[in-house]
Coordinates of C-alpha atoms in Angstrom, one line a residue:
X1 CA -14.7 -16.4 30.1
X2 CA -18.5 -16.1 29.7
X3 CA -20.4 -19.2 28.5
X4 CA -22.1 -18.9 25.2
X5 CA -25.8 -18.0 25.6
X6 CA -28.7 -17.3 23.2
X7 CA -30.4 -14.7 25.3
X8 CA -27.1 -12.9 26.1
X9 CA -26.2 -12.8 22.4
X10 CA -29.6 -11.4 21.4
X11 CA -29.3 -8.7 24.0
X12 CA -25.8 -7.9 22.9
X13 CA -27.0 -6.9 19.4
X14 CA -30.1 -5.1 20.6
X15 CA -32.4 -3.8 17.9
X16 CA -30.0 -4.0 15.0
X17 CA -31.7 -3.5 11.6
X18 CA -30.0 -6.6 10.0
X19 CA -30.3 -8.9 13.0
X20 CA -32.3 -12.1 12.4
X21 CA -33.2 -14.8 15.0
X22 CA -35.3 -17.9 14.3
X23 CA -36.4 -21.0 16.2
X24 CA -36.9 -24.7 15.2
X25 CA -38.2 -27.8 16.8
X26 CA -40.2 -26.1 19.5
X27 CA -37.4 -23.7 20.4
X28 CA -34.9 -26.4 21.1
X29 CA -32.7 -25.1 18.2
X30 CA -32.3 -21.4 17.7
X31 CA -30.1 -19.4 15.3
X32 CA -28.9 -15.8 15.2
X33 CA -27.2 -14.0 12.3
X34 CA -26.8 -10.7 10.5
X35 CA -28.5 -10.9 7.1
X36 CA -26.2 -8.2 5.7
X37 CA -23.2 -10.5 6.1
X38 CA -24.8 -13.8 5.0
X39 CA -25.1 -15.5 1.7
X40 CA -28.9 -16.2 1.6
X41 CA -28.6 -19.1 -0.9
X42 CA -26.0 -20.9 1.2
X43 CA -28.1 -20.2 4.3
X44 CA -31.1 -21.8 2.8
X45 CA -29.4 -24.9 1.4
X46 CA -27.0 -25.6 4.2
X47 CA -28.9 -24.6 7.3
X48 CA -32.6 -23.7 7.0
X49 CA -33.7 -26.5 4.8
X50 CA -31.9 -29.3 6.8
X51 CA -33.2 -27.9 10.1
X52 CA -36.8 -27.9 8.8
X53 CA -36.7 -31.4 7.4
X54 CA -34.5 -33.4 9.8
X55 CA -35.9 -34.7 13.1
X56 CA -34.4 -33.3 16.3
X57 CA -33.0 -36.7 17.2
X58 CA -30.7 -36.6 14.1
X59 CA -29.4 -33.1 14.8
X60 CA -26.6 -34.1 17.2
X61 CA -25.1 -36.4 14.5
X62 CA -25.2 -33.6 11.9
X63 CA -23.1 -31.3 14.2
X64 CA -20.1 -33.7 13.6
X65 CA -19.7 -32.2 10.1
X66 CA -16.8 -29.8 9.6
X67 CA -19.4 -27.1 8.7
X68 CA -20.2 -26.8 12.5
X69 CA -17.6 -25.2 14.7
X70 CA -18.2 -25.8 18.4
X71 CA -17.7 -22.7 20.6
X72 CA -18.1 -22.2 24.3
X73 CA -17.0 -18.6 24.8
X74 CA -19.6 -15.8 24.4
X75 CA -17.0 -13.4 22.9
X76 CA -16.2 -16.0 20.2
X77 CA -19.9 -16.2 19.3
X78 CA -20.2 -12.4 19.0
X79 CA -17.1 -12.2 16.8
X80 CA -18.2 -15.2 14.7
X81 CA -21.5 -13.5 13.9
X82 CA -19.7 -10.3 13.0
X83 CA -17.5 -12.3 10.7
X84 CA -20.4 -13.6 8.6
X85 CA -21.2 -16.8 10.6
X86 CA -24.6 -18.1 11.8
X87 CA -24.7 -18.8 15.5
X88 CA -26.7 -21.9 16.3
X89 CA -27.8 -22.8 19.8
X90 CA -29.2 -26.2 20.9
X91 CA -29.9 -27.4 24.4
X92 CA -26.6 -26.5 26.1
X93 CA -24.2 -26.0 23.2
X94 CA -23.3 -23.3 20.6
X95 CA -22.0 -23.7 17.1
X96 CA -20.8 -21.3 14.4
X97 CA -21.6 -22.1 10.8
X98 CA -19.7 -20.2 8.1
X99 CA -21.9 -18.9 5.3
X100 CA -20.5 -15.4 4.5
X101 CA -21.9 -13.3 1.7
X102 CA -19.9 -10.0 1.8
X103 CA -20.4 -7.6 -1.1
X104 CA -17.0 -7.2 -2.9
X105 CA -15.5 -5.3 -5.7
X106 CA -14.6 -7.4 -8.7
X107 CA -10.9 -8.1 -9.5
X108 CA -9.9 -5.4 -11.9
X109 CA -6.8 -3.7 -13.2
X110 CA -4.8 -1.5 -10.9
X111 CA -5.2 2.2 -11.8
X112 CA -2.2 3.2 -9.7
X113 CA 0.3 0.5 -11.0
X114 CA -0.6 0.1 -14.7
X115 CA 1.8 -2.0 -16.8
X116 CA 2.1 -2.7 -20.5
X117 CA 3.2 -6.3 -20.2
X118 CA 2.4 -9.0 -17.7
X119 CA -0.8 -9.8 -15.7
X120 CA -3.4 -7.1 -15.1
X121 CA -5.3 -8.3 -12.0
X122 CA -5.1 -6.5 -8.7
X123 CA -6.1 -7.1 -5.1
X124 CA -9.4 -5.9 -3.8
X125 CA -10.8 -5.2 -0.3
X126 CA -11.7 -8.9 0.6
X127 CA -9.0 -10.8 2.4
X128 CA -10.1 -14.2 1.2
X129 CA -10.0 -13.1 -2.5
X130 CA -6.5 -11.6 -2.0
X131 CA -5.2 -14.8 -0.4
X132 CA -6.6 -16.8 -3.4
X133 CA -4.7 -14.6 -5.8
X134 CA -1.5 -15.4 -4.0
X135 CA -2.3 -19.1 -3.6
X136 CA -3.0 -19.4 -7.4
X137 CA 0.6 -18.2 -8.1
X138 CA 2.4 -20.2 -5.3
X139 CA 1.2 -23.8 -5.3
X140 CA 3.4 -24.9 -2.4
X141 CA 2.9 -26.0 1.2
X142 CA 5.9 -23.8 2.1
X143 CA 3.6 -20.8 1.9
X144 CA 2.9 -20.0 5.5
X145 CA 0.3 -17.6 7.0
X146 CA -0.1 -16.2 10.5
X147 CA -3.5 -14.7 11.4
X148 CA -3.6 -11.8 13.8
X149 CA -6.3 -9.3 14.9
X150 CA -5.7 -5.6 15.4
X151 CA -8.1 -3.0 16.9
X152 CA -10.0 -3.3 20.2
X153 CA -13.2 -2.3 18.4
X154 CA -12.7 -3.1 14.7
X155 CA -11.0 -6.5 15.3
X156 CA -9.4 -6.2 11.8
X157 CA -7.8 -9.3 10.5
X158 CA -4.1 -9.1 9.5
X159 CA -2.3 -11.9 7.7
X160 CA 1.5 -12.3 7.8
X161 CA 2.6 -14.4 4.8
X162 CA 6.1 -15.8 4.1
X163 CA 7.8 -18.7 2.4
X164 CA 9.3 -21.2 4.8
X165 CA 13.0 -21.8 4.2
X166 CA 13.4 -18.5 2.4
X167 CA 12.2 -15.8 4.8
X168 CA 14.1 -15.2 8.1
X169 CA 12.0 -16.6 10.9
X170 CA 13.4 -14.1 13.5
X171 CA 12.1 -11.3 11.3
X172 CA 8.7 -13.0 11.0
X173 CA 8.5 -13.3 14.8
X174 CA 9.6 -9.7 15.2
X175 CA 6.8 -8.5 12.9
X176 CA 4.3 -10.7 14.7
X177 CA 5.3 -9.2 18.1
X178 CA 5.1 -5.6 16.9
X179 CA 1.7 -6.1 15.4
X180 CA 0.4 -7.8 18.6
X181 CA 1.8 -4.9 20.6
X182 CA -0.4 -2.3 18.7
X183 CA -3.0 -0.9 21.0
X184 CA -5.6 1.1 19.0
X185 CA -9.4 1.1 18.6
X186 CA -9.4 0.5 14.9
X187 CA -7.3 -0.1 11.8
X188 CA -9.1 0.8 8.6
X189 CA -6.3 0.3 6.0
X190 CA -2.9 -1.1 5.6
X191 CA -1.5 2.4 5.5
X192 CA -2.8 2.9 9.0
X193 CA -0.9 -0.2 10.1
X194 CA 2.3 1.0 8.5
X195 CA 2.2 4.2 10.5
X196 CA 2.0 2.1 13.7
X197 CA 4.9 -0.1 12.7
X198 CA 7.1 2.7 11.4
X199 CA 10.1 3.4 13.7
X200 CA 11.1 6.5 11.9
X201 CA 8.0 8.7 12.2
X202 CA 9.7 11.9 11.3
X203 CA 11.3 10.7 8.1
X204 CA 9.7 12.0 4.8
X205 CA 10.7 8.7 3.0
X206 CA 8.3 5.7 3.0
X207 CA 9.5 2.8 5.1
X208 CA 7.2 0.1 3.8
X209 CA 6.7 -0.9 0.2
X210 CA 3.0 -1.2 -0.7
X211 CA 1.4 -2.6 -3.9
X212 CA -2.0 -3.7 -5.3
X213 CA -0.5 -6.2 -7.7
X214 CA -0.4 -10.0 -6.8
X215 CA 2.6 -10.6 -9.1
X216 CA 4.7 -8.1 -7.3
X217 CA 3.7 -9.6 -3.9
X218 CA 4.7 -13.0 -5.1
X219 CA 8.0 -11.8 -6.4
X220 CA 8.7 -10.2 -3.0
X221 CA 7.9 -13.6 -1.3
X222 CA 10.3 -15.4 -3.6
X223 CA 13.1 -13.0 -2.7
X224 CA 12.7 -13.8 1.0
X225 CA 10.6 -10.9 2.1
X226 CA 7.5 -10.9 4.2
X227 CA 4.1 -9.5 3.2
X228 CA 1.2 -8.3 5.2
X229 CA -2.4 -8.3 4.2
X230 CA -5.1 -6.3 6.0
X231 CA -8.8 -7.0 5.7
X232 CA -10.7 -4.3 3.9
X233 CA -7.6 -2.9 2.2
X234 CA -6.4 -3.6 -1.4
X235 CA -2.8 -2.7 -0.5
X236 CA -0.3 -5.3 0.7
X237 CA 2.7 -4.4 2.9
X238 CA 6.2 -5.7 2.1
X239 CA 9.0 -5.8 4.6
X240 CA 11.9 -5.3 4.9
X241 CA 11.9 -2.5 2.3
X242 CA 14.7 -0.5 1.0
X243 CA 15.2 2.8 -0.9
X244 CA 15.9 1.0 -4.2
X245 CA 12.7 -1.1 -3.9
X246 CA 10.6 2.0 -4.6
X247 CA 12.2 2.4 -8.0
X248 CA 11.3 -1.1 -9.2
X249 CA 8.4 -1.5 -11.7
X250 CA 6.6 -4.7 -12.7
X251 CA 7.5 -4.0 -16.3
X252 CA 11.2 -4.6 -15.4
X253 CA 10.6 -8.3 -15.3
X254 CA 8.4 -8.6 -18.3
X255 CA 10.7 -7.1 -21.0
X256 CA 14.3 -7.7 -22.2
X257 CA 16.9 -7.0 -19.5
X258 CA 18.7 -4.3 -21.6
X259 CA 15.5 -2.3 -22.0
X260 CA 14.6 -2.7 -18.4
X261 CA 18.0 -1.6 -17.3
X262 CA 17.9 1.5 -19.5
X263 CA 14.5 2.4 -18.1
X264 CA 15.8 1.9 -14.6
X265 CA 18.7 4.2 -15.2
X266 CA 16.2 6.7 -16.6
X267 CA 14.3 6.6 -13.3
X268 CA 17.4 7.4 -11.2
X269 CA 18.2 10.2 -13.7
X270 CA 14.6 11.5 -13.1
X271 CA 15.2 11.3 -9.4
X272 CA 18.3 13.6 -9.7
X273 CA 16.5 16.0 -12.1
X274 CA 13.4 16.4 -10.0
X275 CA 15.4 17.1 -6.8
X276 CA 18.1 19.3 -8.2
X277 CA 17.0 21.1 -11.4
X278 CA 14.8 23.8 -10.0
X279 CA 17.2 24.4 -7.1
X280 CA 20.1 24.6 -9.6
X281 CA 18.2 27.3 -11.5
X282 CA 17.7 29.3 -8.3
X283 CA 21.3 28.9 -7.4
X284 CA 22.9 30.0 -10.7
X285 CA 20.4 32.9 -11.2
X286 CA 21.1 34.2 -7.7
X287 CA 24.8 33.6 -7.1
X288 CA 26.5 31.9 -10.0
X289 CA 25.9 33.8 -13.3
X290 CA 29.4 32.8 -14.4
X291 CA 28.2 29.2 -14.9
X292 CA 25.7 30.2 -17.6
X293 CA 27.0 30.0 -21.2
X294 CA 27.3 33.5 -22.8
X295 CA 24.8 32.6 -25.6
X296 CA 22.2 31.6 -23.0
X297 CA 22.9 34.4 -20.6
X298 CA 21.4 37.1 -22.8
X299 CA 18.1 35.3 -23.4
X300 CA 17.9 34.5 -19.6
X301 CA 18.5 38.1 -18.7
X302 CA 15.9 39.2 -21.2
X303 CA 13.4 36.7 -19.9
X304 CA 13.9 37.8 -16.3
X305 CA 14.0 41.6 -17.1
X306 CA 10.2 42.0 -16.4
X307 CA 10.1 39.8 -13.3
X308 CA 10.0 41.8 -10.1
X309 CA 10.8 38.9 -7.8
X310 CA 14.1 37.2 -7.0
X311 CA 14.6 33.7 -8.5
X312 CA 13.9 32.0 -5.1
X313 CA 10.4 33.6 -4.7
X314 CA 9.7 33.0 -8.4
X315 CA 10.6 29.3 -8.1
X316 CA 8.7 28.7 -4.9
X317 CA 5.6 30.3 -6.4
X318 CA 5.6 28.1 -9.5
X319 CA 6.3 24.9 -7.5
X320 CA 3.4 25.6 -5.2
X321 CA 1.1 26.2 -8.2
X322 CA 2.3 22.9 -9.7
X323 CA 1.4 21.1 -6.4
X324 CA -2.0 22.8 -6.3
X325 CA -2.7 21.6 -9.9
X326 CA -1.5 18.1 -9.1
X327 CA -3.7 17.8 -6.0
X328 CA -6.7 19.3 -7.8
X329 CA -6.3 16.8 -10.6
X330 CA -6.0 13.9 -8.2
X331 CA -9.1 14.8 -6.2
X332 CA -11.5 15.6 -9.0
X333 CA -13.3 13.1 -11.2
X334 CA -11.0 11.6 -13.9
X335 CA -12.1 13.5 -16.9
X336 CA -12.4 16.8 -15.1
X337 CA -9.1 16.2 -13.4
X338 CA -7.2 15.8 -16.7
X339 CA -8.8 19.0 -18.0
X340 CA -7.7 20.9 -14.9
X341 CA -4.2 19.6 -15.1
X342 CA -3.6 20.4 -18.8
X343 CA -5.7 23.6 -19.3
X344 CA -4.8 25.0 -15.9
X345 CA -1.1 24.5 -16.4
X346 CA -1.1 26.1 -19.9
X347 CA -3.4 29.0 -18.9
X348 CA -1.7 29.8 -15.6
X349 CA 1.8 29.5 -17.1
X350 CA 1.1 31.7 -20.1
X351 CA -0.7 34.3 -17.9
X352 CA 2.1 34.3 -15.4
X353 CA 4.7 35.0 -18.1
X354 CA 2.6 37.8 -19.8
X355 CA 2.0 39.4 -16.4
X356 CA 5.7 39.4 -15.6
X357 CA 5.4 37.2 -12.5
X358 CA 7.8 34.6 -13.8
X359 CA 10.1 33.8 -16.7
X360 CA 9.7 31.5 -19.6
X361 CA 12.8 29.5 -18.7
X362 CA 11.7 28.8 -15.2
X363 CA 8.4 27.4 -16.5
X364 CA 10.3 25.0 -18.6
X365 CA 12.5 24.0 -15.6
X366 CA 9.6 23.5 -13.3
X367 CA 7.6 21.5 -15.9
X368 CA 10.6 19.2 -16.6
X369 CA 11.1 18.8 -12.8
X370 CA 7.4 17.9 -12.3
X371 CA 7.4 15.4 -15.2
X372 CA 10.5 13.7 -13.8
X373 CA 8.8 13.2 -10.5
X374 CA 6.0 11.2 -12.3
X375 CA 8.6 8.6 -13.6
X376 CA 9.1 7.3 -10.1
X377 CA 6.8 4.2 -9.9
X378 CA 5.9 4.4 -6.2
X379 CA 3.4 7.2 -5.4
X380 CA 4.7 7.3 -1.8
X381 CA 8.3 7.8 -2.8
X382 CA 7.2 10.3 -5.5
X383 CA 5.4 12.4 -2.9
X384 CA 8.4 12.3 -0.5
X385 CA 10.7 13.5 -3.3
X386 CA 8.4 16.4 -4.1
X387 CA 8.6 17.4 -0.4
X388 CA 12.4 17.1 -0.3
X389 CA 12.6 19.2 -3.5
X390 CA 11.5 22.3 -1.5
X391 CA 14.4 21.7 0.9
X392 CA 16.8 21.9 -2.0
X393 CA 15.2 25.1 -3.3
X394 CA 15.4 26.8 0.1
X395 CA 19.1 25.8 0.5
X396 CA 19.9 27.0 -3.0
X397 CA 18.2 30.3 -2.3
X398 CA 20.2 30.7 0.9
X399 CA 23.7 29.4 0.0
X400 CA 23.7 28.7 -3.8
X401 CA 25.5 25.6 -5.0
X402 CA 27.0 25.1 -1.5
X403 CA 23.5 24.9 -0.2
X404 CA 22.6 22.2 -2.8
X405 CA 25.6 20.1 -1.8
X406 CA 24.8 20.7 1.9
X407 CA 21.2 19.4 1.3
X408 CA 22.5 16.4 -0.5
X409 CA 24.7 15.6 2.5
X410 CA 21.8 16.0 4.9
X411 CA 19.6 13.6 2.8
X412 CA 22.5 11.1 2.4
X413 CA 23.2 11.0 6.1
X414 CA 19.5 10.7 6.9
X415 CA 19.1 7.7 4.4
X416 CA 22.1 6.0 5.9
X417 CA 20.7 6.2 9.4
X418 CA 17.3 4.6 8.4
X419 CA 16.5 1.0 8.8
X420 CA 13.5 -1.2 8.2
X421 CA 13.2 -4.2 10.5
X422 CA 16.9 -4.1 11.2
X423 CA 17.7 -4.0 7.5
X424 CA 19.6 -0.9 6.3
X425 CA 17.4 1.4 4.2
X426 CA 20.0 1.8 1.5
X427 CA 21.4 -1.7 1.7
X428 CA 24.2 -2.4 -0.8
X429 CA 25.3 1.2 -0.8
X430 CA 25.6 1.5 2.9
X431 CA 26.9 -1.1 3.9
X432 CA 28.6 -1.4 0.5
X433 CA 28.1 -4.6 -1.4
X434 CA 29.1 -3.8 -5.0
X435 CA 27.5 -7.0 -6.4
X436 CA 24.2 -6.3 -4.7
X437 CA 24.3 -2.7 -5.7
X438 CA 24.7 -3.7 -9.4
X439 CA 21.7 -6.0 -9.0
X440 CA 19.6 -3.0 -7.8
X441 CA 20.7 -0.9 -10.8
X442 CA 21.2 -3.5 -13.6
X443 CA 18.4 -6.0 -14.2
X444 CA 19.7 -9.6 -14.4
X445 CA 18.9 -11.5 -17.5
X446 CA 16.1 -13.9 -16.9
X447 CA 18.1 -17.0 -17.9
X448 CA 20.5 -16.2 -15.0
X449 CA 17.6 -16.3 -12.4
X450 CA 17.6 -19.3 -10.1

């Protein structure tokens, strides 16, 4: 441990543009700070003005205030300055004074998780602001927090938050140990942390539920889960997370339970449609024409008569085009992205039909499948389902309906084998708890909540 020293601290930062160092009382008191991280008003009122006006003999008494934090280690001084503190050195001692002034984004509505009813605030990139949004909703001393640091260079703050008496302490300790075991130069976002904590790196399904909404975070805490906050990230992490958690929406709790349950059933129907519909089209058009009603068969044959490609190639082509349009719309500015998505889809679809590259019916099938994928509330789960859909199309093209059922078996076995912090990924279905399974599907009336 190196003793805190003014000259050593000055040398450590070198010729930094935002480095400021000043002296008072004939160089007996000296301060160092980074003006880009400091609130200039607080600095003037709480530090500079008192230092100019008070005699040196009164200084030692003023250091007894809680504003002054005594430090002896040089590394603590460096980290304190980088965290928005002013380092103050007198004759033999060093102190840190907290006067941060970080620029931050205002609390606004989440664009990714919009709701009709309920609160509309969302987390931003400042850890202190995010904690205050949670504290405002849980006014209880049972709300516990563990502060950790990740990244040898970035020293990113990570908070583990849980409710004492509700969350399992062994799970809290396990999460703490796994975060402390991470060896990396920098963590820039909560999604980077997730990839380090994930035990199933090769699974396409998301293992950790993330959200930008404080009300969802608080609901997870009340249900006994643990949440993680990462400085400089607006997304919180929730663990343990299961497959059915990704189909919950904040709107479910803010409307009548019958409506919420009906919408939830619609989401699971959308999951089935987006995975199976295009694959089923490929299967029946390639191997199982006998399954098509006689009245529909003639129009289907007429629609496909000018298409030179087999259904498998035709479907893959359109699915790839849909994904290209989706990604283009997401990366471009909002107004341009909407135009690309709508105009691009109409123009390309109509041109493809007129050119004989694809059939009218397949365009309807792919469009319905794409719309169904948007109904899934979680973007991470929606992206995973879009990827899994290609597996079903390939299996349908190779083996027909048998291939679809074979793909369903593979996905089911894979989901059963997953776990998140020792909790089964599809808990309530495997292992089977009928009562818990019904709670995941049917929203309990609010008057029955305890």
